[in-house]
mmCIF file of C-alpha atoms in Angstrom:
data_model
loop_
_atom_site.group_PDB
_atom_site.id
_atom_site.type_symbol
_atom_site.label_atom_id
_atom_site.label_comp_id
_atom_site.label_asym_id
_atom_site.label_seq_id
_atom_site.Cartn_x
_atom_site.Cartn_y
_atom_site.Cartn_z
ATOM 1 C CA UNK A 339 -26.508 -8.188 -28.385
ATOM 2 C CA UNK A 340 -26.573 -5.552 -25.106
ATOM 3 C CA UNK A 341 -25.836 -2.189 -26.267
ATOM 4 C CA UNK A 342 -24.422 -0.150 -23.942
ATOM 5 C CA UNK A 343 -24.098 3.573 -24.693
ATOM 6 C CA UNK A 344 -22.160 5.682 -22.965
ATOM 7 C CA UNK A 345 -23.523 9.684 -23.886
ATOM 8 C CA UNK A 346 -19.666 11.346 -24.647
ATOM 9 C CA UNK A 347 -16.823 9.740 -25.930
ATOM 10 C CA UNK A 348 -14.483 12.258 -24.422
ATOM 11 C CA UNK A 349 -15.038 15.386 -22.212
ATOM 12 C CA UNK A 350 -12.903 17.993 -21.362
ATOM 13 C CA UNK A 351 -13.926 20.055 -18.017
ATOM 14 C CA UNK A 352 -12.805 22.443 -15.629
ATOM 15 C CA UNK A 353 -12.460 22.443 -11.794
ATOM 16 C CA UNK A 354 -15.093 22.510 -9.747
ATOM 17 C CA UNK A 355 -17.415 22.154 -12.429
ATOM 18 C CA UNK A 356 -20.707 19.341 -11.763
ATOM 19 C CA UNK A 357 -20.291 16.626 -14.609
ATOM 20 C CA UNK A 358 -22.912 14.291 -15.822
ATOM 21 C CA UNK A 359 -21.886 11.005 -17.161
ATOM 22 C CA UNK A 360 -24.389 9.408 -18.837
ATOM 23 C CA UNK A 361 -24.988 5.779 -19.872
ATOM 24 C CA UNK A 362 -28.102 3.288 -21.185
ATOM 25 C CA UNK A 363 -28.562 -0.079 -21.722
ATOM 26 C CA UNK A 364 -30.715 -1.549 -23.858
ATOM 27 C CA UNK A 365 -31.729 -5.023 -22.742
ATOM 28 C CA UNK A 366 -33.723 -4.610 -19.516
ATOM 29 C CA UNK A 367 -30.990 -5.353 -17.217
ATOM 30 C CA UNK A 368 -31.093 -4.535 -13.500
ATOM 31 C CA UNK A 369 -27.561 -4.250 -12.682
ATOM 32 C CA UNK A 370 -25.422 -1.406 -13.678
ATOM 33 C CA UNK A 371 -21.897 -0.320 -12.701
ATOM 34 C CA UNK A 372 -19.689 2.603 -13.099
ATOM 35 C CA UNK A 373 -15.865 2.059 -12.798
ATOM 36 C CA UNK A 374 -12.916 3.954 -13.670
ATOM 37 C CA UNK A 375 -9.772 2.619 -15.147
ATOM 38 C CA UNK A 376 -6.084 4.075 -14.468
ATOM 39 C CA UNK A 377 -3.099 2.673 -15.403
ATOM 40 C CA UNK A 378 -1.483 0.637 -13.101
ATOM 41 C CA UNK A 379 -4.591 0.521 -11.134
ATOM 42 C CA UNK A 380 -6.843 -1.556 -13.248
ATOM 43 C CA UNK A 381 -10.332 -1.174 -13.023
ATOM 44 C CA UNK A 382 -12.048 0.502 -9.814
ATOM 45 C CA UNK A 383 -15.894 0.112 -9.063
ATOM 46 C CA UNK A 384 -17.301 3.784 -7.878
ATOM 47 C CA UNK A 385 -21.118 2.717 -7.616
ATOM 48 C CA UNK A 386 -23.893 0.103 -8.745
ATOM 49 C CA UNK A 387 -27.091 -0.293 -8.550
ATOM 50 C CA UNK A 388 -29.435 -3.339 -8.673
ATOM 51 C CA UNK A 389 -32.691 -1.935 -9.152
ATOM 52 C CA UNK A 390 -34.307 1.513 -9.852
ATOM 53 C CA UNK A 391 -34.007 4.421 -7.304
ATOM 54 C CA UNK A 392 -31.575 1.754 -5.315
ATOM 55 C CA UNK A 393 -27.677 2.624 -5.517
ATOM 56 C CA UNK A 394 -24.515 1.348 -3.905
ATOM 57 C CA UNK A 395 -21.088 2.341 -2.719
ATOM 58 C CA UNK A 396 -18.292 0.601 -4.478
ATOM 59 C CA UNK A 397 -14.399 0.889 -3.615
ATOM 60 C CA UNK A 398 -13.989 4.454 -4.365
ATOM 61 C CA UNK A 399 -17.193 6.551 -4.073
ATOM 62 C CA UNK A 400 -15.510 9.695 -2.356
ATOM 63 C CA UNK A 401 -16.555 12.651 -4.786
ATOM 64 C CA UNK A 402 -18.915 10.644 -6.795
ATOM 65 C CA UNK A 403 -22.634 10.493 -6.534
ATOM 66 C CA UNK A 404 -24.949 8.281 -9.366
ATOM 67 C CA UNK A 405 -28.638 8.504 -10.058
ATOM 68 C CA UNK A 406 -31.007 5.296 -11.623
ATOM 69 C CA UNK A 407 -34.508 6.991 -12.220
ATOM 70 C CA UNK A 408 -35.330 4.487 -15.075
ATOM 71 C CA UNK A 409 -34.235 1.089 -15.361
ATOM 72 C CA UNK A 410 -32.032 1.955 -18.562
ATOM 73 C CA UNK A 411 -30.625 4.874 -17.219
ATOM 74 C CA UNK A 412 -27.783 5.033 -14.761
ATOM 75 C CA UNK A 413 -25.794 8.671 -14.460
ATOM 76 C CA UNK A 414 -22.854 9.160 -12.763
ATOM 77 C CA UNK A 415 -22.177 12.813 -11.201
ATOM 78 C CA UNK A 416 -18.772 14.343 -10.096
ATOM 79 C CA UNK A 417 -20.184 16.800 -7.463
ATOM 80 C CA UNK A 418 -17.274 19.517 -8.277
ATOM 81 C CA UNK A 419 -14.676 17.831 -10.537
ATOM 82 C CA UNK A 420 -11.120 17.705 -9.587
ATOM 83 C CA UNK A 421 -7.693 17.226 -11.341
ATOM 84 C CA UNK A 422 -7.453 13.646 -9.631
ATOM 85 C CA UNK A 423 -10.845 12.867 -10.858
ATOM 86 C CA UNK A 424 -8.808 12.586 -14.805
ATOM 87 C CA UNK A 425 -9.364 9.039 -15.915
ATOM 88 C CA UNK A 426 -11.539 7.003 -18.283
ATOM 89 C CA UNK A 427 -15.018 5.843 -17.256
ATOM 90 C CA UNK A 428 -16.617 2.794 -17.830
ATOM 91 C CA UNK A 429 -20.329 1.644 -17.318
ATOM 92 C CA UNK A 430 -21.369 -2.094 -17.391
ATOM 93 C CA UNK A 431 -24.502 -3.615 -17.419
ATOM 94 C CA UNK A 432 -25.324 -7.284 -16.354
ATOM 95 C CA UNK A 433 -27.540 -9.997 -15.912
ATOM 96 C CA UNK A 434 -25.892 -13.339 -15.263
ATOM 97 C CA UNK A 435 -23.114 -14.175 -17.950
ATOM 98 C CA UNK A 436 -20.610 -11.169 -17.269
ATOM 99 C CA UNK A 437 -20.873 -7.905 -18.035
ATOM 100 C CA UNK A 438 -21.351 -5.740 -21.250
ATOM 101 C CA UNK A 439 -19.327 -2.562 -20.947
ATOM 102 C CA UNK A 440 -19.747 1.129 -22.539
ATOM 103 C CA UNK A 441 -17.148 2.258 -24.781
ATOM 104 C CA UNK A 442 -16.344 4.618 -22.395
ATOM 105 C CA UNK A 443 -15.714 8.495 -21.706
ATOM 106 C CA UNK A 444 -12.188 9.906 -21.404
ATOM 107 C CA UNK A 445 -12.107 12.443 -18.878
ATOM 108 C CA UNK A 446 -10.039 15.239 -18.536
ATOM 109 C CA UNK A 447 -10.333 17.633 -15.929
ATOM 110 C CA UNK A 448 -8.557 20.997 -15.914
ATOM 111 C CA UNK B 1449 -10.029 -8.185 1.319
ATOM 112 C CA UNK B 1450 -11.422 -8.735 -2.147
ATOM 113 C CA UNK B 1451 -8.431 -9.753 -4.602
ATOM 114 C CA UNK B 1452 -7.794 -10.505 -7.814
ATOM 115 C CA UNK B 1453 -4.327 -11.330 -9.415
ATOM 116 C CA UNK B 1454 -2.562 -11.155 -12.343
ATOM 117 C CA UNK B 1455 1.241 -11.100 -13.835
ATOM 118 C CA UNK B 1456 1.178 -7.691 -15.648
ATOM 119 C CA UNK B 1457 3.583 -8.677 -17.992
ATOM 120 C CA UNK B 1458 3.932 -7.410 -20.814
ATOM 121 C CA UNK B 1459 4.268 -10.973 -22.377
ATOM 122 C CA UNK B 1460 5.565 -11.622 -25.765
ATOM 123 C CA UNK B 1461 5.331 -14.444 -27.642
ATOM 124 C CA UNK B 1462 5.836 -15.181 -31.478
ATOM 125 C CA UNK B 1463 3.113 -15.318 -34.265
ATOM 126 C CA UNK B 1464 1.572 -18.697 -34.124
ATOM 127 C CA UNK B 1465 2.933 -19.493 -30.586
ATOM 128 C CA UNK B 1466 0.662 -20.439 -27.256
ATOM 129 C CA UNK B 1467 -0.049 -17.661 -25.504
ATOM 130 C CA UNK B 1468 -0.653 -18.346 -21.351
ATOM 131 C CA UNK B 1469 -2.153 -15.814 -19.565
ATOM 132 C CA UNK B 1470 -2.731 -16.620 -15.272
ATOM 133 C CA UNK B 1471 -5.324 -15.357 -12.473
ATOM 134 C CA UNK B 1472 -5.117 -16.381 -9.114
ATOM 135 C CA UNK B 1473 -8.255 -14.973 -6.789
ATOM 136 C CA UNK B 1474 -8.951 -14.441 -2.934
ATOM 137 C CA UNK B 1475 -12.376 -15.702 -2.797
ATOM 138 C CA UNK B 1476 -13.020 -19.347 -2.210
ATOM 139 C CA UNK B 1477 -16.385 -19.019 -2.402
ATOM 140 C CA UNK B 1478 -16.258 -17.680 -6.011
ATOM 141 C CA UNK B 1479 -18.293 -19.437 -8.777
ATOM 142 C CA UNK B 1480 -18.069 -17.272 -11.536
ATOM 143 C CA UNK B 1481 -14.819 -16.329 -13.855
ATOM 144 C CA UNK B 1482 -14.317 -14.117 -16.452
ATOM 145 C CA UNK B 1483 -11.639 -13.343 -19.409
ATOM 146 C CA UNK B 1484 -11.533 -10.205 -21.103
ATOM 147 C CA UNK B 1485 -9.693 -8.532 -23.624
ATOM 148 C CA UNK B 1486 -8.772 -4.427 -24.422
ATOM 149 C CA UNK B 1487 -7.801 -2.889 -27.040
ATOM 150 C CA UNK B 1488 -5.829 0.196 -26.478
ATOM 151 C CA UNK B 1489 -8.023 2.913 -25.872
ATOM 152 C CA UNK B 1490 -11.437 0.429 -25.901
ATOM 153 C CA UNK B 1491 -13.324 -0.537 -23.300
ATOM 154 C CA UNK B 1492 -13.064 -4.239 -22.274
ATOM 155 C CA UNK B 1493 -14.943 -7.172 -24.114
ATOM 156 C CA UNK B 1494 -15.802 -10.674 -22.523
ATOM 157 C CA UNK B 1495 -14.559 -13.505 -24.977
ATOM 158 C CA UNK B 1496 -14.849 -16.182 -22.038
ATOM 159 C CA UNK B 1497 -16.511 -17.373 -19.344
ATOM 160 C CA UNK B 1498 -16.268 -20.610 -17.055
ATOM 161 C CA UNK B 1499 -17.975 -21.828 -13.729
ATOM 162 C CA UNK B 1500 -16.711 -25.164 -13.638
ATOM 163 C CA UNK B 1501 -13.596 -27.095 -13.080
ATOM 164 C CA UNK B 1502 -11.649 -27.961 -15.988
ATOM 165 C CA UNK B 1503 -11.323 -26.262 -19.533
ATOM 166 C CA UNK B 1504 -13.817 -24.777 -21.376
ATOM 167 C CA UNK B 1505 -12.493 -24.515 -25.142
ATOM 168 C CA UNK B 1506 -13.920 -21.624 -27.327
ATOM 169 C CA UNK B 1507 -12.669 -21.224 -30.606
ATOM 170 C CA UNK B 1508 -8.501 -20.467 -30.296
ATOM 171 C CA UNK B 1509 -9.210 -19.803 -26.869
ATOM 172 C CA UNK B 1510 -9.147 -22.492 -23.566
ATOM 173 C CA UNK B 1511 -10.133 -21.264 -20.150
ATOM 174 C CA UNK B 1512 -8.742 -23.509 -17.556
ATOM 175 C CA UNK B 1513 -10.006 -23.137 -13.759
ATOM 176 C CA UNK B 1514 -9.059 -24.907 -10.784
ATOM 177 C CA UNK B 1515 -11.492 -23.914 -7.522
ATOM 178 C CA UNK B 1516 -9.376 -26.153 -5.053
ATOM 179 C CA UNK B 1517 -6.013 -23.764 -5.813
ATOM 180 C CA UNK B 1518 -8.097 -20.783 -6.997
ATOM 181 C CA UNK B 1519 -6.281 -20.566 -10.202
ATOM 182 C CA UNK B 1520 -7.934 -19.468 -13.621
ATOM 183 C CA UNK B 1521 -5.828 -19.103 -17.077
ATOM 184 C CA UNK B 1522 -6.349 -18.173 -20.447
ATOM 185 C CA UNK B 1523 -4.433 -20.273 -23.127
ATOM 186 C CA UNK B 1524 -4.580 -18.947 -26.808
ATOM 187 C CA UNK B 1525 -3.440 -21.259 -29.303
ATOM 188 C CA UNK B 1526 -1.789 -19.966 -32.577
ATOM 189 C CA UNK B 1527 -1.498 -16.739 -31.700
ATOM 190 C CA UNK B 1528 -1.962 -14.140 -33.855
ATOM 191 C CA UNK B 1529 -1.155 -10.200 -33.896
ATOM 192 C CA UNK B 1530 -4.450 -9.070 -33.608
ATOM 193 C CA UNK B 1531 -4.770 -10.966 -30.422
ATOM 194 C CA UNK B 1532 -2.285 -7.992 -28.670
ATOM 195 C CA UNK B 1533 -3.899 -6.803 -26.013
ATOM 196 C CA UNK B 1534 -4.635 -6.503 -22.306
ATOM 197 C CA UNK B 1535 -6.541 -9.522 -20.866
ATOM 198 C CA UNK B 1536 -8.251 -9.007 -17.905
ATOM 199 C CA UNK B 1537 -9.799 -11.693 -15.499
ATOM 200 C CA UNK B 1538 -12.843 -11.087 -13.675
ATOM 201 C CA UNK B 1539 -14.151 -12.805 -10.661
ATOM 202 C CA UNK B 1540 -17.927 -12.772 -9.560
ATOM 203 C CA UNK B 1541 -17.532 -12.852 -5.764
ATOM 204 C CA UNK B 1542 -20.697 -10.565 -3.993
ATOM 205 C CA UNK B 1543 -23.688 -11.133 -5.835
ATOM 206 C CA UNK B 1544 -23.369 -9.852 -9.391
ATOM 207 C CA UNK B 1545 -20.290 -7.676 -8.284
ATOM 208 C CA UNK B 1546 -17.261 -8.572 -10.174
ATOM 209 C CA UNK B 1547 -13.719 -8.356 -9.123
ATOM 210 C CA UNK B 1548 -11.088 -7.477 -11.669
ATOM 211 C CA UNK B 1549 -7.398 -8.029 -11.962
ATOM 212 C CA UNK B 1550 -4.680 -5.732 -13.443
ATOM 213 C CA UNK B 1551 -4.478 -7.020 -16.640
ATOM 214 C CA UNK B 1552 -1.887 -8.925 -18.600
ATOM 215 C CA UNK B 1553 -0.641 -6.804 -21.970
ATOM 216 C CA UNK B 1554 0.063 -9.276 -24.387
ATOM 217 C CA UNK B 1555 1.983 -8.946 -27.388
ATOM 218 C CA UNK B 1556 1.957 -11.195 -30.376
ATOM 219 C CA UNK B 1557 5.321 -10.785 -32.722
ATOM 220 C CA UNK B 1558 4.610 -11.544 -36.327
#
């Protein structure tokens, strides 16, 4: 089975601090996604990528920036975090048959 | 516009009971469909997929799609109380981008 790990199950920051989100897959996939989920809201994509060094806006990028160095490795990085930036994260990974997704990290931003 | 649409419910049914769960999606060009279910405070977890017309039976679980009226469900048969969740549908429209609904909380009375 794909094992996606997500580095922190739940973070507590404070404003305007840089966060680091981590997350790795280990089966060799090339896609990887970042959303966040809100209630009400549903799930909301923030960035993929398809391929190393190559990254992509999704829906709601403002504030957000990611990073794909290695293949297994895709970070996402909240520039200078913000109260409205409180939600829980989710990375995926894919191939073809739907995605495999992180357990998440509940952030909480103070 | 990218959409994806579901009845948030919540929808009860008794122990035992068929549960019905509905998606209806913008894209017409969409091949690729999706069901999955959340636990509170877990990250999502596929249980079905189905690219072609009809019903695709897994298990307790049927997924039912119809392209023409861009219409997928998610029957559960016997329902049971560990099936109380959120279901989310999920629809592949850009490349290996998916498209996900609000969810449907579902809650099975014993």
């Amino acid at each position: 089975d794909v094992k996606v790990t997500q580095s922190s199950r739940y973070l507590v920051k404070r404003t305007g601090e840089k966060v680091f989100l981590e997350c790795v897959q280990d089966m060799d996939h090339e896609n990887m996604f970042w959303y966040r989920q809100d209630p009400g809201l549903g799930l909301r994509l923030i960035y993929f990528s398809y391929d190393v060094k190559m990254k992509e806006k999704g829906d709601i990028p403002e504030g957000y920036s990611v990073s794909r160095e290695k293949k297994e490795r895709f970070s996402l990085i909240l520039e200078s975090a913000s109260t409205n930036q409180t939600s829980m994260y989710l990375c995926a990974s894919s191939f073809t048959d739907g995605y495999t997704f992180g357990s998440g990290t509940r952030l909480t931003v103070v | 516009q990218k959409e994806v649409e579901q009845n948030s419910g919540p929808l009860s049914v008794p122990e035992g009971a068929i549960a019905s769960l509905n998606c209806t999606y913008s894209d017409r060009g969409s091949q690729s469909f999706f069901w999955y279910r959340q636990y509170s405070g877990k990250s999502p977890e596929l249980i079905m997929s189905i690219y072609s017309n009809g019903d695709k039976e897994d298990g307790r679980f049927t997924a039912q799609l119809n392209k023409a009226s861009q219409y997928v469900s998610l029957l559960i048969r016997d329902s049971q109380p560990s099936d109380s969740a959120t279901y989310l549908c999920a629809v592949n429209m850009i490349g290996n981008q998916f498209y996900f609904g609000t969810g449907t909380s579902l809650t099975v009375i014993p």
